[in-house]
PDB file of C-alpha atoms in Angstrom:
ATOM      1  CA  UNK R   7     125.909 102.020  82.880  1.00  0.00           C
ATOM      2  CA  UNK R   8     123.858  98.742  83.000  1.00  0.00           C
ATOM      3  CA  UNK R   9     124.909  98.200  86.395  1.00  0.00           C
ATOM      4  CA  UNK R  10     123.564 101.513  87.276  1.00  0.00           C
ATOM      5  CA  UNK R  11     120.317 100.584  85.496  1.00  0.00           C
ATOM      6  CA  UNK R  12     120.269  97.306  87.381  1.00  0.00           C
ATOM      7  CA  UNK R  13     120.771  99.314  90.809  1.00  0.00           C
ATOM      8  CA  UNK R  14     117.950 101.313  89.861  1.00  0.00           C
ATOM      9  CA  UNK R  15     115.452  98.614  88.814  1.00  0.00           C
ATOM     10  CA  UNK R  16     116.009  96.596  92.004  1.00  0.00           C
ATOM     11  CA  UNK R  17     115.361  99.135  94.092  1.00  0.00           C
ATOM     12  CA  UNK R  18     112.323 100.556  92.096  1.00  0.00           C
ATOM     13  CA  UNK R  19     111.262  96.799  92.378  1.00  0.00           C
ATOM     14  CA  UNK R  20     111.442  97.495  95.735  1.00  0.00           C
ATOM     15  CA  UNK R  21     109.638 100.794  96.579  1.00  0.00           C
ATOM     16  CA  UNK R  22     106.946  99.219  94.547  1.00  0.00           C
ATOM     17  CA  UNK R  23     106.749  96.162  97.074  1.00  0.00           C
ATOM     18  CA  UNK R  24     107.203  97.753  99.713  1.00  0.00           C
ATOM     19  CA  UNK R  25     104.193 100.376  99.238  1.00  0.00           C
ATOM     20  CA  UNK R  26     102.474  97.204  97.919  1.00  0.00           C
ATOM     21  CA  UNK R  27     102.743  95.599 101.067  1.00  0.00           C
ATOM     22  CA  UNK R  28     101.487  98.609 103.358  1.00  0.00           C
ATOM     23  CA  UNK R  29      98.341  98.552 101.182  1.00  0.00           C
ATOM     24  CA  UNK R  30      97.128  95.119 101.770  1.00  0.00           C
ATOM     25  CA  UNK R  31      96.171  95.962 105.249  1.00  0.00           C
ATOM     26  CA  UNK R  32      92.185  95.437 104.174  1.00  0.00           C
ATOM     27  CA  UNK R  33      93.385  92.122 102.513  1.00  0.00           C
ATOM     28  CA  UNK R  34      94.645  88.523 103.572  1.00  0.00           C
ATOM     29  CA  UNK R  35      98.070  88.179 102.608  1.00  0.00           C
ATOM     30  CA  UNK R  36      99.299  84.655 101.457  1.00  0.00           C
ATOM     31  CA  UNK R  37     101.994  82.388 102.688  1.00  0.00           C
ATOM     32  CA  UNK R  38     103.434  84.904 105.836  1.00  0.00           C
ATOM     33  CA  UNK R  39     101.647  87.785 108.349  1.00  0.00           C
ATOM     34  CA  UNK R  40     102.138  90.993 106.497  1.00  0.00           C
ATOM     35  CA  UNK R  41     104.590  92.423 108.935  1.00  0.00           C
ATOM     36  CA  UNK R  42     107.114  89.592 108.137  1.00  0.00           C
ATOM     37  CA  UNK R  43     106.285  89.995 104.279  1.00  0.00           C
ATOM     38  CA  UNK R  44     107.569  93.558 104.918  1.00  0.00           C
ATOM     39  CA  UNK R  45     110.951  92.579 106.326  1.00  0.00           C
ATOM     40  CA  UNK R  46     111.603  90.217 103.861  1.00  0.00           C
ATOM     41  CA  UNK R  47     110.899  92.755 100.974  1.00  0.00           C
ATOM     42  CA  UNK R  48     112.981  94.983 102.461  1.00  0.00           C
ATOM     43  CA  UNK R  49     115.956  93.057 103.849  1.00  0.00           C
ATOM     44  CA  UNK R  50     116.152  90.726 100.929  1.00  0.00           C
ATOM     45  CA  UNK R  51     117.180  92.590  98.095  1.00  0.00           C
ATOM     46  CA  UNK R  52     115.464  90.587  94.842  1.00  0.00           C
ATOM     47  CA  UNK R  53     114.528  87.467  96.532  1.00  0.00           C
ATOM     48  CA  UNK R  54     111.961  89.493  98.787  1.00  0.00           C
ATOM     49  CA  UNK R  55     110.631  91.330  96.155  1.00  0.00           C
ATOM     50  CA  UNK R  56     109.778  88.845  94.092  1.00  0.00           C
ATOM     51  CA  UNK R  57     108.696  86.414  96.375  1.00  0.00           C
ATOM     52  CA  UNK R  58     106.103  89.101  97.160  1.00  0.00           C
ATOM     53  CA  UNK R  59     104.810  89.021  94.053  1.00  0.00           C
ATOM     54  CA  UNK R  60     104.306  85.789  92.968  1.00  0.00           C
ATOM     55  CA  UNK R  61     103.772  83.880  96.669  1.00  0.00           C
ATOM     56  CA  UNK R  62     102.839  86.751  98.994  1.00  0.00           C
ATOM     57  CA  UNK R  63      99.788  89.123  97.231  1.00  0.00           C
ATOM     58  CA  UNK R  64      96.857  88.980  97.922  1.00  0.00           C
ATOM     59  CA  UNK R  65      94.229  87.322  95.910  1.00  0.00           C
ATOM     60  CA  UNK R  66      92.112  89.620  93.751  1.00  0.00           C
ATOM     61  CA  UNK R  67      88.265  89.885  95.132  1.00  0.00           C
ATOM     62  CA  UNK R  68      86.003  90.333  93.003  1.00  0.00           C
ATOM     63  CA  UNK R  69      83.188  92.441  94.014  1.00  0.00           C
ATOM     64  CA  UNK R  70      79.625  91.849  93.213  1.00  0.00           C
ATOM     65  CA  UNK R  71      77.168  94.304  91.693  1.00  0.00           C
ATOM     66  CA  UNK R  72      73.870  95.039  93.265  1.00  0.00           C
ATOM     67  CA  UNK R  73      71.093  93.154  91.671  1.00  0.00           C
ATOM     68  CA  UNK R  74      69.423  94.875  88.522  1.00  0.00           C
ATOM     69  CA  UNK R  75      66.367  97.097  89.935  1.00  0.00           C
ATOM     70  CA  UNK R  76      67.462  96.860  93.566  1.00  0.00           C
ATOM     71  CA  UNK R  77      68.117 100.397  95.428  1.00  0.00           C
ATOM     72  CA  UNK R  78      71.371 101.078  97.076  1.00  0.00           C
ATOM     73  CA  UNK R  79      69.750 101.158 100.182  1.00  0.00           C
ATOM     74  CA  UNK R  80      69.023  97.196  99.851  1.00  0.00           C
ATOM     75  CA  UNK R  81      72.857  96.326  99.418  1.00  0.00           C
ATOM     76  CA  UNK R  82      74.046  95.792 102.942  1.00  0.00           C
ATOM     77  CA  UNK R  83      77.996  96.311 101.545  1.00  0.00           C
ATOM     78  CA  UNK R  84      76.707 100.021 100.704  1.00  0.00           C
ATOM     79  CA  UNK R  85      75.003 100.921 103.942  1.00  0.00           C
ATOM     80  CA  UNK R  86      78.250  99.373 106.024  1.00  0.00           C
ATOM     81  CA  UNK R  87      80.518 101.917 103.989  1.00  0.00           C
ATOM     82  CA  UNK R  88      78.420 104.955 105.123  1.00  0.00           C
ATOM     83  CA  UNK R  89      79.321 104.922 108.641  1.00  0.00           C
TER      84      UNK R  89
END
């Protein structure tokens, strides 16, 4: 039984990466290009996987909020996303 629970964490581990990896298409990914990130979660059982997650991800952006009393037609981000 644990074995079976280890078989089914690894590859839950890697689903997760995987669809994780597709995702960052927007985003700079660290380290590697994204396509070779992908190949490496998949064809590396564990060590791809978690390579991903602590060397590959990438960094959190932080977005910044319009100024107070500015109109959504001022922020440049908003009027880029409309077309």
């Amino acid at each position: 039984m644990p074995r079976v629970l280890l078989i089914i964490a690894v590859v839950m581990l890697t689903v997760y990466c995987v669809v994780e990896v597709a995702q960052s298409r927007g985003y700079r990914v660290r380290s590697m290009p994204r396509w070779l990130w992908a190949f490496a979660v998949i064809c590396v059982p564990v060590v791809g996987p978690v390579a991903w997650l602590f060397l590959g991800r990438p960094h959190k952006q932080t977005r910044q909020l319009p100024r107070p009393g500015s109109a959504p037609d001022d922020d440049e981000d908003f009027l880029r996303g409309l077309r």
